[in-house]
Tab-separated table of C-alpha atoms in Angstrom:
chain	number	residue	atom	x	y	z
A	173	UNK	CA	-0.002	-0.003	0.005
A	174	UNK	CA	1.589	3.244	-1.115
A	175	UNK	CA	1.168	6.514	0.855
A	176	UNK	CA	1.853	9.845	-0.635
A	177	UNK	CA	1.824	13.289	0.948
A	178	UNK	CA	0.658	16.107	-1.182
A	179	UNK	CA	1.745	19.674	-0.360
A	180	UNK	CA	-0.565	22.507	-1.254
A	181	UNK	CA	0.275	24.379	-4.383
A	182	UNK	CA	1.835	27.861	-4.208
A	183	UNK	CA	-1.418	29.576	-5.118
A	184	UNK	CA	-3.207	27.745	-2.346
A	185	UNK	CA	-0.498	28.619	0.192
A	186	UNK	CA	-0.509	32.248	-0.805
A	187	UNK	CA	-4.271	32.408	-0.570
A	188	UNK	CA	-3.955	31.153	3.027
A	189	UNK	CA	-1.103	33.413	4.266
A	190	UNK	CA	-1.963	36.540	2.308
A	191	UNK	CA	-4.826	37.612	4.614
A	192	UNK	CA	-2.443	37.249	7.586
A	193	UNK	CA	0.246	39.470	6.086
A	194	UNK	CA	-1.388	42.824	7.098
A	195	UNK	CA	-1.710	41.584	10.680
A	196	UNK	CA	1.962	40.596	10.737
A	197	UNK	CA	2.985	43.998	9.370
A	198	UNK	CA	0.859	45.810	11.947
A	199	UNK	CA	2.402	43.711	14.737
A	200	UNK	CA	5.948	44.523	13.605
A	201	UNK	CA	5.171	48.214	13.206
A	202	UNK	CA	3.606	48.271	16.670
A	203	UNK	CA	6.753	46.761	18.140
A	204	UNK	CA	8.922	49.258	16.306
A	205	UNK	CA	6.747	52.132	17.483
A	206	UNK	CA	6.933	51.009	21.105
A	207	UNK	CA	10.675	50.502	20.906
A	208	UNK	CA	11.153	54.135	19.895
A	209	UNK	CA	9.885	55.231	23.296
A	210	UNK	CA	12.552	53.244	25.108
A	211	UNK	CA	16.043	54.554	25.878
A	212	UNK	CA	19.000	53.164	23.920
A	213	UNK	CA	20.714	50.031	25.115
A	214	UNK	CA	22.679	46.942	24.085
A	215	UNK	CA	21.232	44.421	21.662
A	216	UNK	CA	18.687	42.060	23.222
A	217	UNK	CA	18.626	38.313	22.516
A	218	UNK	CA	15.461	36.212	22.484
A	219	UNK	CA	14.421	34.773	25.858
A	220	UNK	CA	17.535	35.872	27.817
A	221	UNK	CA	17.438	39.555	26.853
A	222	UNK	CA	20.696	41.180	28.008
A	223	UNK	CA	21.825	38.561	30.494
A	224	UNK	CA	24.747	37.774	28.195
A	225	UNK	CA	26.027	41.344	28.595
A	226	UNK	CA	26.326	40.769	32.344
A	227	UNK	CA	27.790	37.264	32.230
A	228	UNK	CA	30.294	37.833	29.435
A	229	UNK	CA	31.542	41.243	30.534
A	230	UNK	CA	34.618	39.826	32.271
A	231	UNK	CA	33.814	41.800	35.413
A	232	UNK	CA	32.015	40.177	38.363
A	233	UNK	CA	31.176	43.584	39.845
A	234	UNK	CA	27.746	44.397	38.374
A	235	UNK	CA	27.813	48.184	39.133
A	236	UNK	CA	31.014	48.498	37.079
A	237	UNK	CA	29.321	46.659	34.188
A	238	UNK	CA	26.452	49.173	34.302
A	239	UNK	CA	28.990	52.014	34.418
A	240	UNK	CA	30.722	50.750	31.250
A	241	UNK	CA	27.386	50.345	29.476
A	242	UNK	CA	26.407	53.878	30.500
A	243	UNK	CA	29.652	55.201	29.045
A	244	UNK	CA	28.696	53.588	25.735
A	245	UNK	CA	24.919	54.124	25.546
A	246	UNK	CA	24.429	57.138	27.780
A	247	UNK	CA	23.273	57.699	31.387
A	248	UNK	CA	19.716	56.523	30.627
A	249	UNK	CA	19.650	53.058	29.062
A	250	UNK	CA	17.250	50.165	28.544
A	251	UNK	CA	18.010	46.490	29.171
A	252	UNK	CA	16.001	43.298	29.459
A	253	UNK	CA	16.746	40.697	32.099
A	254	UNK	CA	14.946	37.743	30.627
A	255	UNK	CA	11.610	39.136	29.465
A	256	UNK	CA	11.508	41.926	32.075
A	257	UNK	CA	12.478	45.433	30.962
A	258	UNK	CA	14.865	47.388	33.151
A	259	UNK	CA	15.696	51.107	33.010
A	260	UNK	CA	19.153	51.963	34.359
A	261	UNK	CA	19.853	55.555	35.480
A	262	UNK	CA	23.534	56.451	35.844
A	263	UNK	CA	23.667	60.205	36.413
A	264	UNK	CA	22.877	62.304	39.463
A	265	UNK	CA	20.657	64.659	37.440
A	266	UNK	CA	18.404	61.872	36.175
A	267	UNK	CA	18.431	60.166	39.553
A	268	UNK	CA	17.149	63.405	41.075
A	269	UNK	CA	14.302	63.419	38.578
A	270	UNK	CA	13.306	59.876	39.565
A	271	UNK	CA	13.879	60.065	43.302
A	272	UNK	CA	12.992	63.674	44.108
A	273	UNK	CA	11.183	65.614	41.399
A	274	UNK	CA	8.884	62.780	40.248
A	275	UNK	CA	9.251	60.518	43.254
A	276	UNK	CA	5.486	60.096	43.702
A	277	UNK	CA	5.216	58.485	40.276
A	278	UNK	CA	7.868	55.888	41.061
A	279	UNK	CA	7.306	55.370	44.824
A	280	UNK	CA	5.497	52.060	44.675
A	281	UNK	CA	6.110	48.342	45.019
A	282	UNK	CA	6.324	45.903	42.123
A	283	UNK	CA	3.269	43.736	41.511
A	284	UNK	CA	4.330	40.098	41.632
A	285	UNK	CA	2.636	36.757	42.138
A	286	UNK	CA	4.258	35.917	45.487
A	287	UNK	CA	3.322	39.277	47.045
A	288	UNK	CA	-0.306	38.840	46.015
A	289	UNK	CA	-0.454	35.429	47.709
A	290	UNK	CA	1.211	36.237	51.048
A	291	UNK	CA	-0.431	39.649	51.498
A	292	UNK	CA	-3.984	38.925	50.298
A	293	UNK	CA	-3.649	40.850	47.052
A	294	UNK	CA	-1.238	43.390	48.526
A	295	UNK	CA	-3.450	44.573	51.381
A	296	UNK	CA	-0.729	44.973	54.021
A	297	UNK	CA	1.574	47.939	54.569
A	298	UNK	CA	4.680	46.171	53.250
A	299	UNK	CA	3.377	45.322	49.769
A	300	UNK	CA	0.521	47.770	49.203
A	301	UNK	CA	1.048	50.111	46.245
A	302	UNK	CA	1.800	53.712	47.050
A	303	UNK	CA	-1.348	55.777	47.399
A	304	UNK	CA	-4.104	56.816	49.783
A	305	UNK	CA	-4.681	53.255	51.012
A	306	UNK	CA	-0.998	52.796	51.884
A	307	UNK	CA	-0.881	56.157	53.687
A	308	UNK	CA	-3.871	55.172	55.821
A	309	UNK	CA	-2.247	51.808	56.626
A	310	UNK	CA	0.975	53.541	57.651
A	311	UNK	CA	-0.984	55.900	59.905
A	312	UNK	CA	-2.689	52.985	61.628
A	313	UNK	CA	0.628	51.181	62.191
A	314	UNK	CA	2.309	54.246	63.651
A	315	UNK	CA	-0.576	55.039	65.980
A	316	UNK	CA	-1.153	51.441	67.057
A	317	UNK	CA	2.284	49.821	67.188
A	318	UNK	CA	4.734	52.677	67.653
A	319	UNK	CA	2.890	54.975	70.028
A	320	UNK	CA	4.613	56.093	73.233
A	321	UNK	CA	2.294	54.004	75.417
A	322	UNK	CA	2.864	50.885	73.333
A	323	UNK	CA	6.644	51.258	73.478
A	324	UNK	CA	6.575	51.907	77.227
A	325	UNK	CA	4.446	48.792	77.725
A	326	UNK	CA	7.502	46.693	76.919
A	327	UNK	CA	9.654	48.238	79.668
A	328	UNK	CA	8.842	45.402	82.037
A	329	UNK	CA	9.813	42.809	79.457
A	330	UNK	CA	13.130	44.510	78.769
A	331	UNK	CA	13.821	44.818	82.492
A	332	UNK	CA	13.293	41.073	82.915
A	333	UNK	CA	15.941	40.267	80.324
A	334	UNK	CA	18.999	38.481	81.738
A	335	UNK	CA	22.468	39.720	80.866
A	336	UNK	CA	24.970	36.877	81.091
A	337	UNK	CA	28.606	37.950	81.180
A	338	UNK	CA	29.879	34.972	83.198
A	339	UNK	CA	33.203	33.278	82.417
A	340	UNK	CA	34.520	36.127	80.259
A	341	UNK	CA	37.679	37.120	82.224
A	342	UNK	CA	36.322	40.667	82.560
A	343	UNK	CA	38.643	42.957	84.497
A	344	UNK	CA	36.140	45.799	84.827
A	345	UNK	CA	32.451	46.455	84.348
A	346	UNK	CA	31.989	49.411	81.980
A	347	UNK	CA	30.211	52.439	83.383
A	348	UNK	CA	28.214	52.785	80.151
A	349	UNK	CA	26.571	49.413	80.806
A	350	UNK	CA	25.076	50.765	84.031
A	351	UNK	CA	22.401	52.495	81.913
A	352	UNK	CA	20.874	49.159	80.888
A	353	UNK	CA	17.502	48.152	82.346
A	354	UNK	CA	18.236	44.609	83.501
A	355	UNK	CA	16.533	42.248	85.910
A	356	UNK	CA	19.404	39.767	86.302
A	357	UNK	CA	23.118	40.431	85.748
A	358	UNK	CA	25.550	37.499	85.855
A	359	UNK	CA	29.181	38.559	86.315
A	360	UNK	CA	30.369	35.356	87.983
A	361	UNK	CA	33.759	33.744	87.306
A	362	UNK	CA	35.495	36.841	85.930
A	363	UNK	CA	38.520	38.859	87.069
A	364	UNK	CA	36.684	41.783	88.653
A	365	UNK	CA	38.396	43.470	91.599
A	366	UNK	CA	35.744	46.162	92.099
A	367	UNK	CA	32.493	47.620	90.801
A	368	UNK	CA	31.770	51.158	89.577
A	369	UNK	CA	29.488	53.145	91.916
A	370	UNK	CA	27.252	53.925	88.929
A	371	UNK	CA	26.049	50.333	89.043
A	372	UNK	CA	23.971	51.364	92.076
A	373	UNK	CA	21.717	53.308	89.693
A	374	UNK	CA	20.442	50.077	88.106
A	375	UNK	CA	17.212	50.161	90.108
A	376	UNK	CA	15.567	47.427	88.022
A	377	UNK	CA	18.269	44.917	88.995
A	378	UNK	CA	16.832	42.157	91.189
A	379	UNK	CA	19.750	39.752	91.158
A	380	UNK	CA	23.495	40.310	90.741
A	381	UNK	CA	25.777	37.261	90.579
A	382	UNK	CA	29.417	37.948	91.531
A	383	UNK	CA	30.824	34.628	92.766
A	384	UNK	CA	34.237	33.659	91.424
A	385	UNK	CA	35.657	37.216	91.451
A	386	UNK	CA	38.383	38.726	93.656
A	387	UNK	CA	36.470	41.820	94.794
A	388	UNK	CA	38.955	43.597	97.065
A	389	UNK	CA	37.073	46.889	97.379
A	390	UNK	CA	33.815	45.314	98.628
A	391	UNK	CA	33.086	43.514	101.894
A	392	UNK	CA	32.269	39.825	101.543
A	393	UNK	CA	28.956	40.371	103.364
A	394	UNK	CA	27.901	42.828	100.665
A	395	UNK	CA	28.902	40.471	97.840
A	396	UNK	CA	27.094	37.458	99.301
A	397	UNK	CA	24.141	39.417	100.710
A	398	UNK	CA	20.976	40.777	99.065
A	399	UNK	CA	21.444	42.616	95.796
A	400	UNK	CA	19.428	45.578	97.106
A	401	UNK	CA	21.968	46.127	99.910
A	402	UNK	CA	24.875	46.100	97.472
A	403	UNK	CA	23.150	48.590	95.182
A	404	UNK	CA	22.350	50.819	98.126
A	405	UNK	CA	26.000	50.770	99.202
A	406	UNK	CA	27.188	51.644	95.682
A	407	UNK	CA	24.720	54.524	95.538
A	408	UNK	CA	26.021	55.839	98.862
A	409	UNK	CA	29.353	56.433	97.186
A	410	UNK	CA	27.648	58.909	94.891
A	411	UNK	CA	27.146	61.885	97.205
A	412	UNK	CA	26.111	64.677	94.793
A	413	UNK	CA	25.871	65.231	91.064
A	414	UNK	CA	29.320	66.809	90.774
A	415	UNK	CA	31.023	64.887	93.520
A	416	UNK	CA	29.584	61.590	92.448
A	417	UNK	CA	31.446	61.070	89.262
A	418	UNK	CA	34.558	62.638	90.755
A	419	UNK	CA	34.631	60.368	93.825
A	420	UNK	CA	33.474	57.297	91.969
A	421	UNK	CA	35.999	57.962	89.224
A	422	UNK	CA	38.799	58.455	91.767
A	423	UNK	CA	38.067	55.160	93.489
A	424	UNK	CA	37.844	53.474	90.143
A	425	UNK	CA	41.195	54.872	89.055
A	426	UNK	CA	42.922	53.832	92.256
A	427	UNK	CA	41.556	50.345	91.854
A	428	UNK	CA	42.603	50.119	88.189
A	429	UNK	CA	46.094	51.440	88.873
A	430	UNK	CA	46.583	48.944	91.701
A	431	UNK	CA	45.410	46.078	89.526
A	432	UNK	CA	47.588	47.143	86.579
A	433	UNK	CA	50.629	47.455	88.859
A	434	UNK	CA	50.046	43.962	90.280
A	435	UNK	CA	49.743	42.453	86.815
A	436	UNK	CA	52.864	44.218	85.577
A	437	UNK	CA	55.025	42.260	88.022
A	438	UNK	CA	54.352	39.044	86.143
A	439	UNK	CA	53.493	40.189	82.620
A	440	UNK	CA	56.188	42.893	82.381
A	441	UNK	CA	53.497	45.134	80.842
A	442	UNK	CA	51.932	48.194	82.463
A	443	UNK	CA	48.637	49.354	80.936
A	444	UNK	CA	46.930	52.489	82.279
A	445	UNK	CA	45.072	53.367	79.092
A	446	UNK	CA	41.880	55.428	79.133
A	447	UNK	CA	41.900	56.409	82.823
A	448	UNK	CA	42.059	60.188	82.130
A	449	UNK	CA	45.186	60.461	84.275
A	450	UNK	CA	46.956	63.804	84.463
A	451	UNK	CA	50.037	62.101	85.858
A	452	UNK	CA	51.223	58.580	86.649
A	453	UNK	CA	51.333	57.955	90.410
A	454	UNK	CA	54.592	56.723	91.871
A	455	UNK	CA	52.809	53.634	93.244
A	456	UNK	CA	52.530	52.312	89.692
A	457	UNK	CA	56.277	51.783	89.426
A	458	UNK	CA	56.709	48.556	91.378
A	459	UNK	CA	59.161	47.211	88.802
A	460	UNK	CA	61.584	48.731	86.306
A	461	UNK	CA	61.814	45.450	84.378
A	462	UNK	CA	58.786	46.430	82.279
A	463	UNK	CA	59.026	45.902	78.512
A	464	UNK	CA	55.750	47.571	77.476
A	465	UNK	CA	53.965	50.664	78.831
A	466	UNK	CA	50.591	51.883	77.554
A	467	UNK	CA	49.586	55.355	78.796
A	468	UNK	CA	47.331	56.206	75.854
A	469	UNK	CA	44.045	58.140	76.092
A	470	UNK	CA	44.913	60.116	79.209
A	471	UNK	CA	45.514	63.799	80.003
A	472	UNK	CA	49.246	63.576	80.595
A	473	UNK	CA	51.345	66.647	79.760
A	474	UNK	CA	54.677	65.680	81.321
A	475	UNK	CA	56.057	62.149	81.368
A	476	UNK	CA	57.171	60.675	84.699
A	477	UNK	CA	60.881	60.557	85.494
A	478	UNK	CA	60.528	56.875	86.380
A	479	UNK	CA	60.370	56.103	82.663
A	480	UNK	CA	64.094	56.769	82.317
A	481	UNK	CA	64.830	53.855	84.670
A	482	UNK	CA	62.957	51.327	82.507
A	483	UNK	CA	66.054	50.402	80.503
A	484	UNK	CA	64.443	47.226	79.131
A	485	UNK	CA	61.436	49.060	77.727
A	486	UNK	CA	60.609	48.040	74.139
A	487	UNK	CA	57.100	49.456	73.545
A	488	UNK	CA	55.975	52.900	74.720
A	489	UNK	CA	52.450	53.985	73.763
A	490	UNK	CA	51.609	57.624	74.550
A	491	UNK	CA	48.818	58.206	71.977
A	492	UNK	CA	46.050	60.742	72.645
A	493	UNK	CA	47.506	62.722	75.528
A	494	UNK	CA	48.408	66.411	75.961
A	495	UNK	CA	52.185	66.200	75.658
A	496	UNK	CA	53.601	69.502	74.363
A	497	UNK	CA	57.343	69.277	74.993
A	498	UNK	CA	59.476	66.612	73.376
A	499	UNK	CA	60.706	64.299	76.206
A	500	UNK	CA	64.125	63.785	74.678
A	501	UNK	CA	65.988	63.551	77.993
A	502	UNK	CA	63.955	60.490	78.967
A	503	UNK	CA	64.471	58.774	75.636
A	504	UNK	CA	68.274	58.886	75.829
A	505	UNK	CA	68.253	55.986	78.311
A	506	UNK	CA	65.728	53.839	76.448
A	507	UNK	CA	68.227	52.086	74.185
A	508	UNK	CA	65.997	49.019	73.654
A	509	UNK	CA	62.919	50.954	72.563
A	510	UNK	CA	61.567	49.521	69.300
A	511	UNK	CA	58.042	51.024	69.230
A	512	UNK	CA	57.160	54.635	70.055
A	513	UNK	CA	53.648	56.030	69.531
A	514	UNK	CA	53.139	59.725	70.212
A	515	UNK	CA	50.256	60.311	67.803
A	516	UNK	CA	47.483	62.809	68.567
A	517	UNK	CA	49.305	64.859	71.173
A	518	UNK	CA	50.088	68.583	71.173
A	519	UNK	CA	53.760	68.482	70.173
A	520	UNK	CA	54.909	71.707	68.542
A	521	UNK	CA	58.607	71.090	67.953
A	522	UNK	CA	60.937	68.105	67.814
A	523	UNK	CA	64.629	69.056	68.219
A	524	UNK	CA	67.295	67.865	65.796
A	525	UNK	CA	68.695	65.440	68.404
A	526	UNK	CA	65.237	64.263	69.461
A	527	UNK	CA	65.864	60.641	68.453
A	528	UNK	CA	69.312	60.361	69.957
A	529	UNK	CA	69.688	56.978	71.648
A	530	UNK	CA	66.712	55.457	69.788
A	531	UNK	CA	68.739	53.638	67.136
A	532	UNK	CA	66.736	50.416	67.650
A	533	UNK	CA	63.420	52.065	66.871
A	534	UNK	CA	61.342	50.078	64.328
A	535	UNK	CA	57.885	51.654	64.702
A	536	UNK	CA	57.282	55.405	65.058
A	537	UNK	CA	53.927	57.203	65.000
A	538	UNK	CA	53.820	61.001	65.174
A	539	UNK	CA	50.456	61.443	63.445
A	540	UNK	CA	48.199	64.325	64.404
A	541	UNK	CA	50.983	66.571	65.772
A	542	UNK	CA	50.590	69.508	63.403
A	543	UNK	CA	53.750	71.372	62.417
A	544	UNK	CA	55.957	69.264	64.674
A	545	UNK	CA	58.211	67.662	62.056
A	546	UNK	CA	61.727	67.221	63.512
A	547	UNK	CA	64.521	69.556	62.549
A	548	UNK	CA	67.414	68.177	60.444
A	549	UNK	CA	68.825	65.550	60.527
A	550	UNK	CA	65.351	64.343	61.556
A	551	UNK	CA	64.960	60.594	61.064
A	552	UNK	CA	68.353	60.047	59.453
A	553	UNK	CA	69.692	58.114	62.419
A	554	UNK	CA	66.776	55.685	62.568
A	555	UNK	CA	68.282	53.141	60.219
A	556	UNK	CA	66.237	50.236	61.641
A	557	UNK	CA	62.881	51.960	61.183
A	558	UNK	CA	60.243	49.745	59.483
A	559	UNK	CA	57.016	51.676	60.142
A	560	UNK	CA	56.628	55.443	59.989
A	561	UNK	CA	53.258	57.159	60.487
A	562	UNK	CA	53.128	60.899	59.689
A	563	UNK	CA	49.418	61.300	59.117
A	564	UNK	CA	47.867	64.780	59.471
A	565	UNK	CA	51.093	66.713	60.102
A	566	UNK	CA	50.598	69.554	57.564
A	567	UNK	CA	53.396	68.294	55.312
A	568	UNK	CA	53.605	69.932	51.895
A	569	UNK	CA	56.268	67.534	50.556
A	570	UNK	CA	57.866	64.217	51.463
A	571	UNK	CA	60.912	65.173	53.602
A	572	UNK	CA	64.362	64.279	52.287
A	573	UNK	CA	65.351	62.382	55.442
A	574	UNK	CA	62.324	60.096	54.942
A	575	UNK	CA	63.612	59.230	51.470
A	576	UNK	CA	66.713	57.825	53.141
A	577	UNK	CA	64.810	55.267	55.211
A	578	UNK	CA	65.181	52.394	52.745
A	579	UNK	CA	64.204	49.701	55.306
A	580	UNK	CA	60.635	50.981	55.632
A	581	UNK	CA	57.838	48.440	55.223
A	582	UNK	CA	54.945	50.812	56.012
A	583	UNK	CA	54.843	54.548	55.283
A	584	UNK	CA	51.727	56.578	56.148
A	585	UNK	CA	51.669	60.155	54.792
A	586	UNK	CA	47.886	60.510	54.506
A	587	UNK	CA	45.864	63.656	55.253
A	588	UNK	CA	48.631	66.117	54.451
A	589	UNK	CA	49.129	68.636	51.600
A	590	UNK	CA	51.738	66.755	49.595
A	591	UNK	CA	51.624	67.646	45.902
A	592	UNK	CA	54.188	65.291	44.335
A	593	UNK	CA	55.835	61.933	44.946
A	594	UNK	CA	59.564	62.053	44.128
A	595	UNK	CA	61.080	59.537	41.724
A	596	UNK	CA	63.446	58.369	44.488
A	597	UNK	CA	60.535	56.462	46.018
A	598	UNK	CA	61.395	53.720	43.520
A	599	UNK	CA	64.315	52.756	45.811
A	600	UNK	CA	62.004	51.627	48.628
A	601	UNK	CA	62.270	47.993	47.618
A	602	UNK	CA	61.139	46.757	51.070
A	603	UNK	CA	57.991	48.883	51.126
A	604	UNK	CA	54.775	46.824	51.370
A	605	UNK	CA	52.285	49.591	52.228
A	606	UNK	CA	52.235	53.228	51.114
A	607	UNK	CA	49.390	55.512	52.138
A	608	UNK	CA	49.275	58.959	50.492
A	609	UNK	CA	45.493	59.322	50.513
A	610	UNK	CA	43.860	62.740	51.064
A	611	UNK	CA	46.705	64.858	49.717
A	612	UNK	CA	47.071	67.183	46.682
A	613	UNK	CA	48.795	64.724	44.327
A	614	UNK	CA	47.866	65.234	40.659
A	615	UNK	CA	50.244	62.761	39.004
A	616	UNK	CA	52.420	59.764	39.810
A	617	UNK	CA	55.959	59.063	38.553
A	618	UNK	CA	56.051	56.041	36.279
A	619	UNK	CA	59.066	54.748	38.202
A	620	UNK	CA	56.765	53.745	41.074
A	621	UNK	CA	55.830	50.813	38.859
A	622	UNK	CA	59.217	49.282	39.721
A	623	UNK	CA	57.774	48.500	43.180
A	624	UNK	CA	55.272	46.106	41.597
A	625	UNK	CA	56.856	43.010	43.167
A	626	UNK	CA	56.956	44.345	46.754
A	627	UNK	CA	54.247	47.021	47.233
A	628	UNK	CA	51.006	45.298	48.249
A	629	UNK	CA	48.906	48.275	49.416
A	630	UNK	CA	48.941	51.654	47.657
A	631	UNK	CA	46.281	54.061	48.960
A	632	UNK	CA	45.534	57.031	46.708
A	633	UNK	CA	41.940	57.993	47.542
A	634	UNK	CA	41.205	61.684	48.019
A	635	UNK	CA	43.782	63.008	45.552
A	636	UNK	CA	43.028	65.088	42.415
A	637	UNK	CA	44.793	62.593	40.150
A	638	UNK	CA	44.461	63.446	36.474
A	639	UNK	CA	47.063	61.219	34.861
A	640	UNK	CA	45.384	57.884	35.622
A	641	UNK	CA	41.881	56.885	34.601
A	642	UNK	CA	39.416	56.115	37.368
A	643	UNK	CA	38.860	52.632	35.930
A	644	UNK	CA	42.507	51.759	36.621
A	645	UNK	CA	42.437	53.285	40.112
A	646	UNK	CA	39.370	51.242	40.977
A	647	UNK	CA	41.119	47.990	40.085
A	648	UNK	CA	43.606	48.338	42.928
A	649	UNK	CA	47.314	48.389	43.694
A	650	UNK	CA	48.591	45.746	41.274
A	651	UNK	CA	46.876	47.266	38.229
A	652	UNK	CA	48.034	50.785	39.154
A	653	UNK	CA	51.664	49.709	39.462
A	654	UNK	CA	51.474	47.682	36.256
A	655	UNK	CA	50.054	50.707	34.439
A	656	UNK	CA	52.874	52.911	35.756
A	657	UNK	CA	55.522	50.334	34.910
A	658	UNK	CA	54.271	50.085	31.311
A	659	UNK	CA	54.695	53.857	30.968
A	660	UNK	CA	58.407	53.849	31.814
A	661	UNK	CA	60.308	55.107	28.796
A	662	UNK	CA	63.593	53.435	28.035
């Protein structure tokens, strides 16, 4: 049995498709007409739209991809992610039109299937479209859920919350924490030697656990007795508004100094940071075998003479004090000092022999001491220096003596007024981090590219650089150095 398939003749086929031709033309013209109202953009592919532009761009940072597309098609472009149209705005002027001038037209939520299901056709305040209904919903929420009475109604719940700080090796309980409204506070098994008087103001506290601490400033009957008695005793140490903080602070300081002194005997480290001391009491110097002293964040103007006897001292931290005169006489006996931090003081002048005797210094921080750069020979004698921090010192150029410190690993010259980087910086072959951010640098010498193998961090933000494109700067240190190296003329 033979089967044969007969195709319609050309006249028959034409008679069938010819009536559909006007509809097809109208459809295409309609598409073309609609497309004219859309902003320019990259070519769209069927089904996926412009997804290929994102995946094949070679950059996994989507905002940079949009930036590159905006540079090509303009600040107002059209893309399709799948079948969904997207309008990308890349200029502040157009963004202002969308977000400020015509914000009411665009201040709404997208209509999607999931939102309709979980919010009963977008009837709640989170998914409702912007309009009168949403404004009424917001008003109800504010008046019902966020009113003063409603918020205050949770005070009891917050007061009942437990605060567990047990087994944390705490050495002190911060005064700021005394403002919390707690019902139970567990400070057991720590290293507390006293309590701040301000803790007596925690009137909501019903139970305070202190077992496992060496509380020297409190009687054992107070520690083991009712919490109310302990709080009453602590409050009694606050006599008046002005005297309270003064007396409480004084007792707190004495306790902290005693504890720090005791610990220094075994650890060889004395830390009196953040006590707002105007001077260091003589009782703190139980040992001159100390290798590290931290006196930062105090109110010290003159350093104690006892420092000169600490011949084994290696680390001296004096940051954030009120030191005005360079303590050179004390430093002459500190031959083992390797780290000196004097940042954020009030130093006005550093004498030419200011670093005499500090030949072993490896870390030096003088940041924040405006106009206090040392007189010549300056840092020339610090041949072992590896870190130098000169941030915010009103420098207008990189000093010549700094260019001689070829062993530097870290150099911080940020927040100054430096205009140029000398070519001699290429000789810093040990440098791993260079920070010249927030200066007045407009160009970089190509020879800096020779540091490509060693320099790992190169901070340039906040400079009016004109010789390097922003795209290269955004890619980081390695690309910047490679760009500079490629520009070296032979």
